[in-house]
Amino acid sequence: MTHRDWVRLDNASNIFLAARSAADPKVFRLSAETDHDVDPQLLQEALDETYDRYRLYHAVLQSGLFWYYLQDSDLRPLVTPEEQHTCAPIYQAGRRNLLFRVIHHRRRISLEVFHALTDGTGAAWFLSDLVNAYSRRRFSDSDKMLPLEDTSEADEAPLEPEHALSIDSFAHYFHRRHRSHASGSAFSRAAGPAAFTVDDSAQSSAAHRNISRLRRPAEKKVHHVRGIRTPDNRTRVVELTMPANAVLGLARAADVSMTMYLTALFFESIRISSGGLGKARTLAASVPVNLRQFFPSTSARNFFTTVRVEHTYGQGEDDLGSICKQLESQFLPQVTQEALEKKLRWFIRVERMPGLRIVPRPLKDVILGLANRHSNRGLSVAVSNLGRLSLPEPAESHVGRVLFHVSAVRPQFCATSHAGLLTVSFTSPFVETDHIREFARMLTSEGIDVTVAAERVTEDEIAEGLS
């Protein structure tokens, strides 16, 4: 193939290139825990099948003068045993490699992804198909097993995720121009027309006028968690597992969503473990929102935004129930379809300003990096809840826990549930785990059975594991 199809990097992905660092390479991991030791050969066969259905995952990341772009490739992925620390860097400038890896360790099948390729929902689709393809091989007679039909290029597959390279849901819903894709490659044709329109009149001047309205953190001194950095910048991971229904019952008793209940617990665990927060008494969290809930899309590419919630101690009721309700009251108005559409349209207008579009890519990276650092100053932690996952049979019957975590520049937790088990995976660039201990203690005090597993990161811990 002499000509490589390519598409510009989608709107949500650009920030990951500018914000990545040695401590936070912008990699996340989704894992499925089976009821047996994984067979690497069968897993490779399953990966080959799944990879052929997901054209997006064939992409490599390239850089041009003005933008980054995803380019189709003929590379083939190989499953590997777990040999690196979790969420090790995937993308390295100048190297032409796939933007994901599949790892096995004992009973776990893990998918690690560079966040510029896809988001948690898109990765969950890939992992679900991968684990099911593996399970069909592992638990079905080979002469009765039929491969899944390739629906990635089908004209009518409304229930199937779109795996092609070019589907950018941000462009589909929020870009102002209708573009025809009647010709070109299969994945170029897959990009649908804009569902919404944006008034072009006075767009550039309006964007200029409104730059000053970009949401900034409230003028409060936000508490930042400090600690001792882990050796060689590896991510500290601590996994908590508990009955999903029991925790959901606590959230319902507080009359809030599980995400806001867990966030309030996170705030309280940080306050207690810090000895009272000191002078900076505001805790703020970044919470990603899956836009597919509001703007139906089968694209496997990034399609999410983030909202911010906070609580300031000493300015009202500080009991757990009151914090839960305050966070919920901040969160809900930000996640209506109207609020999200207004926010995202504004950001894309700014992105498409002619003056910014001709800025060279390296300078854009600097600008985005500065904006990201400015945003980080207004945050204490980050949280992400992927929700309840279900798998097709036969995978559903042979998978217990599903786990989700990310590399982190600040303390963070990621939650997901499967088979009645909720996993809350904490990650941090620091070795300290006091806030996690308090989080687990508060749950156990409510009668929740919590099990804890921690990845070794310090020299002493690693040496202990080898002994």
Tab-separated table of C-alpha atoms in Angstrom:
chain	number	residue	atom	x	y	z
A	1	MET	CA	0.000	0.000	0.000
A	2	THR	CA	1.633	3.196	-1.171
A	3	HIS	CA	-1.093	5.587	-0.076
A	4	ARG	CA	-2.047	5.672	3.595
A	5	ASP	CA	-5.479	6.940	4.595
A	6	TRP	CA	-5.399	9.452	7.383
A	7	VAL	CA	-7.649	11.711	9.467
A	8	ARG	CA	-6.911	14.633	11.718
A	9	LEU	CA	-6.891	13.875	15.409
A	10	ASP	CA	-10.313	14.433	16.929
A	11	ASN	CA	-11.091	17.360	19.177
A	12	ALA	CA	-10.878	15.609	22.554
A	13	SER	CA	-7.571	13.921	21.761
A	14	ASN	CA	-5.349	16.907	21.064
A	15	ILE	CA	-4.893	17.716	24.749
A	16	PHE	CA	-3.389	14.291	25.488
A	17	LEU	CA	-0.400	14.994	23.260
A	18	ALA	CA	0.291	18.328	24.917
A	19	ALA	CA	-0.361	17.163	28.488
A	20	ARG	CA	1.503	13.835	28.560
A	21	SER	CA	4.591	13.558	30.739
A	22	ALA	CA	6.948	10.970	32.155
A	23	ALA	CA	4.741	10.636	35.232
A	24	ASP	CA	1.508	10.651	33.250
A	25	PRO	CA	1.918	9.187	29.737
A	26	LYS	CA	-1.882	9.355	29.203
A	27	VAL	CA	-2.347	5.596	29.133
A	28	PHE	CA	-5.252	3.729	30.697
A	29	ARG	CA	-5.901	0.042	31.335
A	30	LEU	CA	-9.039	-2.100	31.224
A	31	SER	CA	-8.771	-5.677	32.511
A	32	ALA	CA	-11.073	-8.681	32.606
A	33	GLU	CA	-10.407	-11.378	35.188
A	34	THR	CA	-11.286	-14.865	33.966
A	35	ASP	CA	-11.936	-18.054	35.942
A	36	HIS	CA	-8.753	-19.739	34.623
A	37	ASP	CA	-5.180	-18.996	33.619
A	38	VAL	CA	-5.188	-17.296	30.223
A	39	ASP	CA	-4.034	-19.293	27.202
A	40	PRO	CA	-1.697	-16.931	25.259
A	41	GLN	CA	-2.128	-18.725	21.916
A	42	LEU	CA	-5.914	-18.540	22.033
A	43	LEU	CA	-5.699	-14.920	23.144
A	44	GLN	CA	-3.526	-14.131	20.112
A	45	GLU	CA	-6.078	-15.737	17.809
A	46	ALA	CA	-8.838	-13.726	19.469
A	47	LEU	CA	-6.804	-10.531	19.116
A	48	ASP	CA	-6.250	-11.188	15.413
A	49	GLU	CA	-10.002	-11.582	14.911
A	50	THR	CA	-10.926	-8.524	16.953
A	51	TYR	CA	-8.206	-6.350	15.435
A	52	ASP	CA	-9.515	-7.052	11.941
A	53	ARG	CA	-12.926	-5.712	12.987
A	54	TYR	CA	-11.589	-2.497	14.539
A	55	ARG	CA	-10.018	-0.420	11.790
A	56	LEU	CA	-9.440	2.431	14.245
A	57	TYR	CA	-6.935	0.312	16.155
A	58	HIS	CA	-4.773	-0.053	13.025
A	59	ALA	CA	-3.858	3.618	13.328
A	60	VAL	CA	-0.461	5.057	14.134
A	61	LEU	CA	-0.003	8.649	15.254
A	62	GLN	CA	1.860	11.053	13.003
A	63	SER	CA	2.590	14.756	13.293
A	64	GLY	CA	2.388	17.430	10.624
A	65	LEU	CA	3.211	21.100	10.563
A	66	PHE	CA	-0.190	22.193	11.905
A	67	TRP	CA	-1.793	19.123	13.483
A	68	TYR	CA	-1.461	15.522	14.592
A	69	TYR	CA	-3.190	12.854	12.546
A	70	LEU	CA	-4.072	9.163	12.722
A	71	GLN	CA	-2.763	7.134	9.790
A	72	ASP	CA	-3.790	3.656	8.697
A	73	SER	CA	-1.078	0.985	8.939
A	74	ASP	CA	-0.341	-2.662	8.163
A	75	LEU	CA	1.106	-3.336	11.623
A	76	ARG	CA	-0.138	-6.371	13.545
A	77	PRO	CA	-0.404	-6.526	17.348
A	78	LEU	CA	1.075	-9.314	19.458
A	79	VAL	CA	-0.134	-10.296	22.905
A	80	THR	CA	2.593	-10.159	25.541
A	81	PRO	CA	3.009	-11.313	29.125
A	82	GLU	CA	3.036	-8.578	31.732
A	83	GLU	CA	6.642	-7.427	31.880
A	84	GLN	CA	6.385	-3.635	32.273
A	85	HIS	CA	4.763	-1.664	35.060
A	86	THR	CA	1.131	-0.749	34.514
A	87	CYS	CA	0.296	2.058	32.079
A	88	ALA	CA	3.840	2.284	30.750
A	89	PRO	CA	4.217	4.814	27.898
A	90	ILE	CA	2.857	3.740	24.515
A	91	TYR	CA	3.244	6.733	22.216
A	92	GLN	CA	6.729	8.054	21.625
A	93	ALA	CA	7.313	10.851	19.145
A	94	GLY	CA	9.084	9.654	16.017
A	95	ARG	CA	8.192	5.981	16.484
A	96	ARG	CA	5.639	4.323	14.233
A	97	ASN	CA	3.808	1.939	16.513
A	98	LEU	CA	0.259	0.944	17.367
A	99	LEU	CA	-1.425	2.941	20.110
A	100	PHE	CA	-2.541	0.006	22.255
A	101	ARG	CA	-1.228	-3.236	23.708
A	102	VAL	CA	-2.844	-6.467	24.939
A	103	ILE	CA	-1.294	-8.096	28.003
A	104	HIS	CA	-1.976	-11.293	29.917
A	105	HIS	CA	-1.012	-12.197	33.470
A	106	ARG	CA	-2.344	-15.296	35.162
A	107	ARG	CA	-6.145	-14.926	34.958
A	108	ARG	CA	-6.205	-11.393	33.584
A	109	ILE	CA	-6.571	-10.100	30.055
A	110	SER	CA	-5.620	-6.417	29.932
A	111	LEU	CA	-5.969	-3.771	27.256
A	112	GLU	CA	-3.780	-0.664	27.576
A	113	VAL	CA	-4.501	2.303	25.314
A	114	PHE	CA	-2.978	5.684	24.605
A	115	HIS	CA	-5.851	8.037	25.368
A	116	ALA	CA	-5.518	9.960	22.086
A	117	LEU	CA	-6.852	6.858	20.290
A	118	THR	CA	-10.070	6.247	22.196
A	119	ASP	CA	-11.850	6.749	25.513
A	120	GLY	CA	-12.966	4.301	28.180
A	121	THR	CA	-16.210	3.421	26.419
A	122	GLY	CA	-14.475	2.788	23.100
A	123	ALA	CA	-11.873	0.618	24.829
A	124	ALA	CA	-14.611	-1.306	26.662
A	125	TRP	CA	-16.147	-2.220	23.301
A	126	PHE	CA	-12.797	-3.574	22.089
A	127	LEU	CA	-12.108	-5.496	25.310
A	128	SER	CA	-15.610	-6.975	25.302
A	129	ASP	CA	-15.202	-8.312	21.766
A	130	LEU	CA	-11.671	-9.514	22.513
A	131	VAL	CA	-12.635	-11.424	25.653
A	132	ASN	CA	-15.651	-12.929	23.957
A	133	ALA	CA	-13.598	-14.069	20.965
A	134	TYR	CA	-11.145	-15.649	23.398
A	135	SER	CA	-13.921	-17.303	25.441
A	136	ARG	CA	-15.527	-18.814	22.332
A	137	ARG	CA	-12.220	-20.475	21.535
A	138	ARG	CA	-11.565	-21.548	25.094
A	139	PHE	CA	-15.006	-22.952	25.881
A	140	SER	CA	-16.457	-24.038	22.548
A	141	ASP	CA	-15.650	-27.016	20.309
A	142	SER	CA	-13.449	-25.774	17.498
A	143	ASP	CA	-15.535	-27.522	14.818
A	144	LYS	CA	-18.693	-25.783	16.069
A	145	MET	CA	-17.199	-22.365	16.588
A	146	LEU	CA	-17.957	-19.777	13.957
A	147	PRO	CA	-16.121	-16.449	13.749
A	148	LEU	CA	-18.072	-13.274	14.357
A	149	GLU	CA	-19.369	-11.616	11.224
A	150	ASP	CA	-17.375	-8.516	10.325
A	151	THR	CA	-19.876	-5.673	10.621
A	152	SER	CA	-17.372	-2.831	10.684
A	153	GLU	CA	-18.092	-1.919	7.050
A	154	ALA	CA	-21.797	-2.759	7.039
A	155	ASP	CA	-24.186	-0.133	5.718
A	156	GLU	CA	-26.859	-0.914	8.292
A	157	ALA	CA	-25.524	-1.859	11.718
A	158	PRO	CA	-27.161	0.562	14.166
A	159	LEU	CA	-26.360	-1.542	17.211
A	160	GLU	CA	-22.711	-2.121	16.313
A	161	PRO	CA	-19.986	0.340	17.326
A	162	GLU	CA	-18.356	2.068	14.371
A	163	HIS	CA	-14.763	0.898	14.323
A	164	ALA	CA	-13.543	2.865	11.327
A	165	LEU	CA	-10.796	5.413	11.494
A	166	SER	CA	-12.526	8.641	10.630
A	167	ILE	CA	-15.672	8.806	12.732
A	168	ASP	CA	-15.237	11.898	14.912
A	169	SER	CA	-18.389	12.467	16.935
A	170	PHE	CA	-17.291	15.957	17.889
A	171	ALA	CA	-17.221	16.871	14.213
A	172	HIS	CA	-20.455	14.993	13.561
A	173	TYR	CA	-22.449	16.858	16.179
A	174	PHE	CA	-20.700	20.161	16.722
A	175	HIS	CA	-18.763	21.291	13.654
A	176	ARG	CA	-20.559	23.871	11.592
A	177	ARG	CA	-19.782	22.649	8.081
A	178	HIS	CA	-21.491	19.806	6.254
A	179	ARG	CA	-18.888	17.705	4.459
A	180	SER	CA	-19.587	15.099	1.855
A	181	HIS	CA	-17.881	11.721	2.161
A	182	ALA	CA	-19.532	10.051	-0.784
A	183	SER	CA	-16.098	9.254	-2.173
A	184	GLY	CA	-12.823	8.167	-0.653
A	185	SER	CA	-11.883	5.222	1.530
A	186	ALA	CA	-14.280	3.118	3.557
A	187	PHE	CA	-13.491	4.861	6.780
A	188	SER	CA	-13.677	8.299	5.140
A	189	ARG	CA	-17.157	7.457	3.831
A	190	ALA	CA	-18.137	6.374	7.347
A	191	ALA	CA	-17.921	9.933	8.652
A	192	GLY	CA	-21.509	11.116	8.706
A	193	PRO	CA	-22.778	14.635	7.984
A	194	ALA	CA	-23.104	17.197	10.753
A	195	ALA	CA	-26.288	16.579	12.691
A	196	PHE	CA	-26.326	20.057	14.127
A	197	THR	CA	-25.464	23.396	12.551
A	198	VAL	CA	-23.732	26.354	14.117
A	199	ASP	CA	-24.493	29.870	12.989
A	200	ASP	CA	-21.457	31.121	11.090
A	201	SER	CA	-22.372	34.793	11.439
A	202	ALA	CA	-19.832	36.774	13.445
A	203	GLN	CA	-18.359	33.492	14.664
A	204	SER	CA	-14.774	34.662	14.771
A	205	SER	CA	-15.515	37.910	16.573
A	206	ALA	CA	-17.869	36.139	18.979
A	207	ALA	CA	-15.173	33.625	19.816
A	208	HIS	CA	-12.713	36.453	20.468
A	209	ARG	CA	-15.178	38.231	22.725
A	210	ASN	CA	-15.932	35.088	24.687
A	211	ILE	CA	-12.394	33.871	25.324
A	212	SER	CA	-12.442	35.704	28.633
A	213	ARG	CA	-15.499	33.653	29.591
A	214	LEU	CA	-13.571	30.369	29.554
A	215	ARG	CA	-14.515	28.613	32.775
A	216	ARG	CA	-11.915	29.145	35.469
A	217	PRO	CA	-11.765	27.566	38.883
A	218	ALA	CA	-13.518	29.570	41.546
A	219	GLU	CA	-11.331	32.027	43.404
A	220	LYS	CA	-10.739	29.664	46.296
A	221	LYS	CA	-7.519	28.135	47.483
A	222	VAL	CA	-7.723	24.577	46.201
A	223	HIS	CA	-6.013	21.851	48.193
A	224	HIS	CA	-3.394	19.842	46.303
A	225	VAL	CA	-2.302	16.426	47.517
A	226	ARG	CA	1.469	16.191	47.968
A	227	GLY	CA	3.673	13.169	48.441
A	228	ILE	CA	6.828	11.277	47.585
A	229	ARG	CA	7.076	10.476	43.885
A	230	THR	CA	7.228	6.824	42.915
A	231	PRO	CA	10.545	5.502	41.571
A	232	ASP	CA	10.952	5.774	37.776
A	233	ASN	CA	7.560	7.538	37.593
A	234	ARG	CA	5.571	4.304	37.649
A	235	THR	CA	1.923	4.573	38.626
A	236	ARG	CA	0.889	3.502	42.119
A	237	VAL	CA	-2.240	1.324	41.805
A	238	VAL	CA	-4.422	0.103	44.653
A	239	GLU	CA	-7.530	-1.957	43.812
A	240	LEU	CA	-10.570	-2.083	46.076
A	241	THR	CA	-13.270	-4.677	45.396
A	242	MET	CA	-16.692	-4.697	47.032
A	243	PRO	CA	-20.322	-5.766	46.409
A	244	ALA	CA	-21.817	-3.331	43.902
A	245	ASN	CA	-25.367	-3.464	45.250
A	246	ALA	CA	-24.269	-2.697	48.797
A	247	VAL	CA	-22.474	0.493	47.739
A	248	LEU	CA	-25.357	1.448	45.447
A	249	GLY	CA	-27.621	1.131	48.471
A	250	LEU	CA	-25.487	3.650	50.378
A	251	ALA	CA	-25.658	6.075	47.467
A	252	ARG	CA	-29.429	5.714	47.213
A	253	ALA	CA	-29.779	6.270	50.936
A	254	ALA	CA	-27.905	9.550	50.454
A	255	ASP	CA	-30.196	10.311	47.459
A	256	VAL	CA	-27.281	10.788	45.045
A	257	SER	CA	-25.628	8.916	42.199
A	258	MET	CA	-22.919	6.382	42.964
A	259	THR	CA	-20.319	8.595	41.270
A	260	MET	CA	-21.037	11.557	43.538
A	261	TYR	CA	-21.213	9.306	46.612
A	262	LEU	CA	-17.769	7.861	45.862
A	263	THR	CA	-16.435	11.361	45.130
A	264	ALA	CA	-17.680	12.606	48.504
A	265	LEU	CA	-15.987	9.625	50.166
A	266	PHE	CA	-12.801	10.510	48.281
A	267	PHE	CA	-12.950	14.094	49.571
A	268	GLU	CA	-13.468	12.910	53.137
A	269	SER	CA	-10.638	10.388	52.898
A	270	ILE	CA	-8.257	13.130	51.743
A	271	ARG	CA	-9.382	15.500	54.495
A	272	ILE	CA	-8.872	12.877	57.204
A	273	SER	CA	-5.554	11.561	55.862
A	274	SER	CA	-4.155	15.097	55.498
A	275	GLY	CA	-4.927	15.975	59.089
A	276	GLY	CA	-7.419	18.676	58.155
A	277	LEU	CA	-6.306	20.139	54.805
A	278	GLY	CA	-4.562	23.172	56.306
A	279	LYS	CA	-5.354	26.608	54.857
A	280	ALA	CA	-6.421	25.312	51.437
A	281	ARG	CA	-9.816	23.936	52.378
A	282	THR	CA	-11.428	23.475	48.963
A	283	LEU	CA	-11.327	20.050	47.331
A	284	ALA	CA	-12.177	19.922	43.627
A	285	ALA	CA	-12.604	16.942	41.308
A	286	SER	CA	-12.657	16.521	37.544
A	287	VAL	CA	-15.366	14.107	36.369
A	288	PRO	CA	-15.516	12.825	32.747
A	289	VAL	CA	-18.920	12.589	31.079
A	290	ASN	CA	-19.630	10.101	28.292
A	291	LEU	CA	-21.297	12.214	25.594
A	292	ARG	CA	-22.824	9.145	23.934
A	293	GLN	CA	-25.483	9.278	26.653
A	294	PHE	CA	-26.691	12.606	25.268
A	295	PHE	CA	-25.648	12.540	21.603
A	296	PRO	CA	-26.074	8.973	20.296
A	297	SER	CA	-22.907	7.790	18.595
A	298	THR	CA	-21.351	4.452	17.713
A	299	SER	CA	-17.917	5.985	17.186
A	300	ALA	CA	-15.121	4.283	19.083
A	301	ARG	CA	-13.077	7.502	19.121
A	302	ASN	CA	-12.907	9.936	22.031
A	303	PHE	CA	-16.325	11.417	22.724
A	304	PHE	CA	-16.415	12.823	26.238
A	305	THR	CA	-16.029	16.037	28.183
A	306	THR	CA	-15.265	16.806	31.827
A	307	VAL	CA	-17.090	18.750	34.497
A	308	ARG	CA	-15.817	20.071	37.816
A	309	VAL	CA	-17.321	19.720	41.291
A	310	GLU	CA	-15.967	21.058	44.574
A	311	HIS	CA	-16.565	21.337	48.301
A	312	THR	CA	-15.094	23.920	50.666
A	313	TYR	CA	-14.808	22.754	54.252
A	314	GLY	CA	-15.811	25.187	56.983
A	315	GLN	CA	-18.424	26.992	54.878
A	316	GLY	CA	-21.512	25.037	55.836
A	317	GLU	CA	-22.364	21.439	56.660
A	318	ASP	CA	-19.380	19.129	56.273
A	319	ASP	CA	-20.914	15.736	57.055
A	320	LEU	CA	-20.773	13.107	54.327
A	321	GLY	CA	-24.462	13.359	53.442
A	322	SER	CA	-24.289	17.124	52.991
A	323	ILE	CA	-21.165	16.863	50.832
A	324	CYS	CA	-22.901	14.251	48.659
A	325	LYS	CA	-25.895	16.501	48.068
A	326	GLN	CA	-23.747	19.549	47.365
A	327	LEU	CA	-21.689	17.682	44.762
A	328	GLU	CA	-24.826	16.265	43.151
A	329	SER	CA	-26.396	19.733	42.977
A	330	GLN	CA	-23.303	21.005	41.138
A	331	PHE	CA	-22.988	17.994	38.853
A	332	LEU	CA	-26.536	17.588	37.530
A	333	PRO	CA	-26.966	21.053	35.926
A	334	GLN	CA	-23.669	20.584	34.068
A	335	VAL	CA	-24.678	17.298	32.452
A	336	THR	CA	-27.901	18.243	30.724
A	337	GLN	CA	-27.893	17.976	26.947
A	338	GLU	CA	-28.378	21.726	26.637
A	339	ALA	CA	-25.487	22.617	28.936
A	340	LEU	CA	-23.114	20.158	27.284
A	341	GLU	CA	-24.039	21.273	23.773
A	342	LYS	CA	-23.460	24.927	24.643
A	343	LYS	CA	-20.109	24.187	26.261
A	344	LEU	CA	-18.791	22.017	23.447
A	345	ARG	CA	-19.936	24.316	20.671
A	346	TRP	CA	-18.050	27.167	22.303
A	347	PHE	CA	-14.823	25.190	22.600
A	348	ILE	CA	-14.967	24.080	18.980
A	349	ARG	CA	-15.620	27.641	17.805
A	350	VAL	CA	-12.448	28.722	19.543
A	351	GLU	CA	-10.538	25.761	18.106
A	352	ARG	CA	-11.660	26.655	14.577
A	353	MET	CA	-10.718	30.326	14.739
A	354	PRO	CA	-8.655	31.024	11.596
A	355	GLY	CA	-5.817	32.560	13.586
A	356	LEU	CA	-5.444	29.466	15.754
A	357	ARG	CA	-5.724	27.013	12.870
A	358	ILE	CA	-2.569	28.339	11.204
A	359	VAL	CA	-0.509	28.242	14.395
A	360	PRO	CA	2.267	25.619	13.973
A	361	ARG	CA	1.690	22.390	15.865
A	362	PRO	CA	4.662	22.745	18.267
A	363	LEU	CA	3.360	26.142	19.372
A	364	LYS	CA	-0.145	24.703	19.754
A	365	ASP	CA	1.347	22.039	22.015
A	366	VAL	CA	2.869	24.736	24.199
A	367	ILE	CA	-0.411	26.669	24.367
A	368	LEU	CA	-2.434	23.552	25.195
A	369	GLY	CA	0.146	22.479	27.766
A	370	LEU	CA	-0.063	25.844	29.513
A	371	ALA	CA	-3.866	25.702	29.467
A	372	ASN	CA	-3.755	22.198	30.940
A	373	ARG	CA	-1.432	23.277	33.758
A	374	HIS	CA	-3.696	26.233	34.484
A	375	SER	CA	-6.667	23.879	34.711
A	376	ASN	CA	-4.746	21.500	36.975
A	377	ARG	CA	-4.208	24.256	39.516
A	378	GLY	CA	-7.935	24.252	40.130
A	379	LEU	CA	-8.160	20.504	40.773
A	380	SER	CA	-7.350	18.273	43.738
A	381	VAL	CA	-8.297	14.859	42.341
A	382	ALA	CA	-9.968	13.169	39.384
A	383	VAL	CA	-12.654	10.491	39.332
A	384	SER	CA	-14.087	8.310	36.581
A	385	ASN	CA	-16.949	5.819	36.711
A	386	LEU	CA	-17.299	3.622	33.648
A	387	GLY	CA	-20.506	2.146	35.062
A	388	ARG	CA	-21.789	-1.399	34.939
A	389	LEU	CA	-20.369	-3.505	32.128
A	390	SER	CA	-21.920	-6.610	30.630
A	391	LEU	CA	-20.272	-9.080	28.281
A	392	PRO	CA	-21.772	-11.364	25.642
A	393	GLU	CA	-21.833	-15.106	26.226
A	394	PRO	CA	-19.770	-17.159	26.693
A	395	ALA	CA	-17.497	-14.440	28.146
A	396	GLU	CA	-20.110	-13.299	30.656
A	397	SER	CA	-20.136	-16.680	32.390
A	398	HIS	CA	-16.343	-16.885	32.698
A	399	VAL	CA	-15.356	-13.338	33.710
A	400	GLY	CA	-15.578	-12.048	37.254
A	401	ARG	CA	-14.094	-8.659	38.030
A	402	VAL	CA	-13.507	-6.006	35.408
A	403	LEU	CA	-10.951	-3.390	36.429
A	404	PHE	CA	-10.183	0.070	35.102
A	405	HIS	CA	-7.407	2.522	35.947
A	406	VAL	CA	-5.356	5.304	34.390
A	407	SER	CA	-1.930	6.841	34.705
A	408	ALA	CA	-2.319	9.873	36.937
A	409	VAL	CA	-0.772	13.265	37.508
A	410	ARG	CA	-2.788	13.566	40.738
A	411	PRO	CA	-4.640	11.078	42.979
A	412	GLN	CA	-7.508	9.553	41.063
A	413	PHE	CA	-9.921	6.663	41.186
A	414	CYS	CA	-11.651	4.776	38.396
A	415	ALA	CA	-14.705	2.637	39.095
A	416	THR	CA	-16.555	-0.010	37.142
A	417	SER	CA	-18.667	-3.030	37.997
A	418	HIS	CA	-19.314	-6.465	36.576
A	419	ALA	CA	-20.811	-9.690	37.906
A	420	GLY	CA	-22.049	-7.883	41.004
A	421	LEU	CA	-18.563	-6.671	41.956
A	422	LEU	CA	-17.622	-2.996	42.080
A	423	THR	CA	-13.932	-2.260	41.633
A	424	VAL	CA	-12.550	1.135	42.648
A	425	SER	CA	-8.961	1.431	41.426
A	426	PHE	CA	-6.907	4.265	42.882
A	427	THR	CA	-3.898	5.590	41.006
A	428	SER	CA	-1.391	8.209	42.044
A	429	PRO	CA	2.096	9.481	41.194
A	430	PHE	CA	2.900	9.214	44.925
A	431	VAL	CA	3.821	6.227	47.074
A	432	GLU	CA	1.534	7.239	49.965
A	433	THR	CA	-1.780	5.414	50.349
A	434	ASP	CA	-3.210	6.975	53.513
A	435	HIS	CA	-6.258	8.377	51.719
A	436	ILE	CA	-7.032	4.942	50.262
A	437	ARG	CA	-6.860	3.372	53.725
A	438	GLU	CA	-9.352	5.967	55.004
A	439	PHE	CA	-11.618	5.399	51.991
A	440	ALA	CA	-11.727	1.655	52.695
A	441	ARG	CA	-12.185	2.262	56.426
A	442	MET	CA	-15.239	4.461	55.851
A	443	LEU	CA	-16.838	1.808	53.652
A	444	THR	CA	-16.153	-1.018	56.091
A	445	SER	CA	-17.625	1.096	58.892
A	446	GLU	CA	-20.869	1.064	56.877
A	447	GLY	CA	-20.779	-2.728	56.733
A	448	ILE	CA	-19.271	-3.032	53.245
A	449	ASP	CA	-16.911	-5.966	52.718
A	450	VAL	CA	-13.830	-4.491	51.000
A	451	THR	CA	-10.809	-6.381	49.701
A	452	VAL	CA	-7.608	-4.514	48.852
A	453	ALA	CA	-4.746	-5.319	46.462
A	454	ALA	CA	-1.788	-3.004	45.830
A	455	GLU	CA	0.851	-3.012	43.114
A	456	ARG	CA	4.422	-2.806	44.368
A	457	VAL	CA	6.268	0.355	43.317
A	458	THR	CA	9.121	1.047	45.755
A	459	GLU	CA	12.417	-0.836	45.744
A	460	ASP	CA	11.623	-2.472	49.081
A	461	GLU	CA	8.168	-3.559	47.908
A	462	ILE	CA	9.506	-4.983	44.654
A	463	ALA	CA	12.323	-6.803	46.479
A	464	GLU	CA	9.781	-8.244	48.918
A	465	GLY	CA	7.707	-9.529	45.997
A	466	LEU	CA	10.728	-11.252	44.472
A	467	SER	CA	11.779	-12.922	47.713
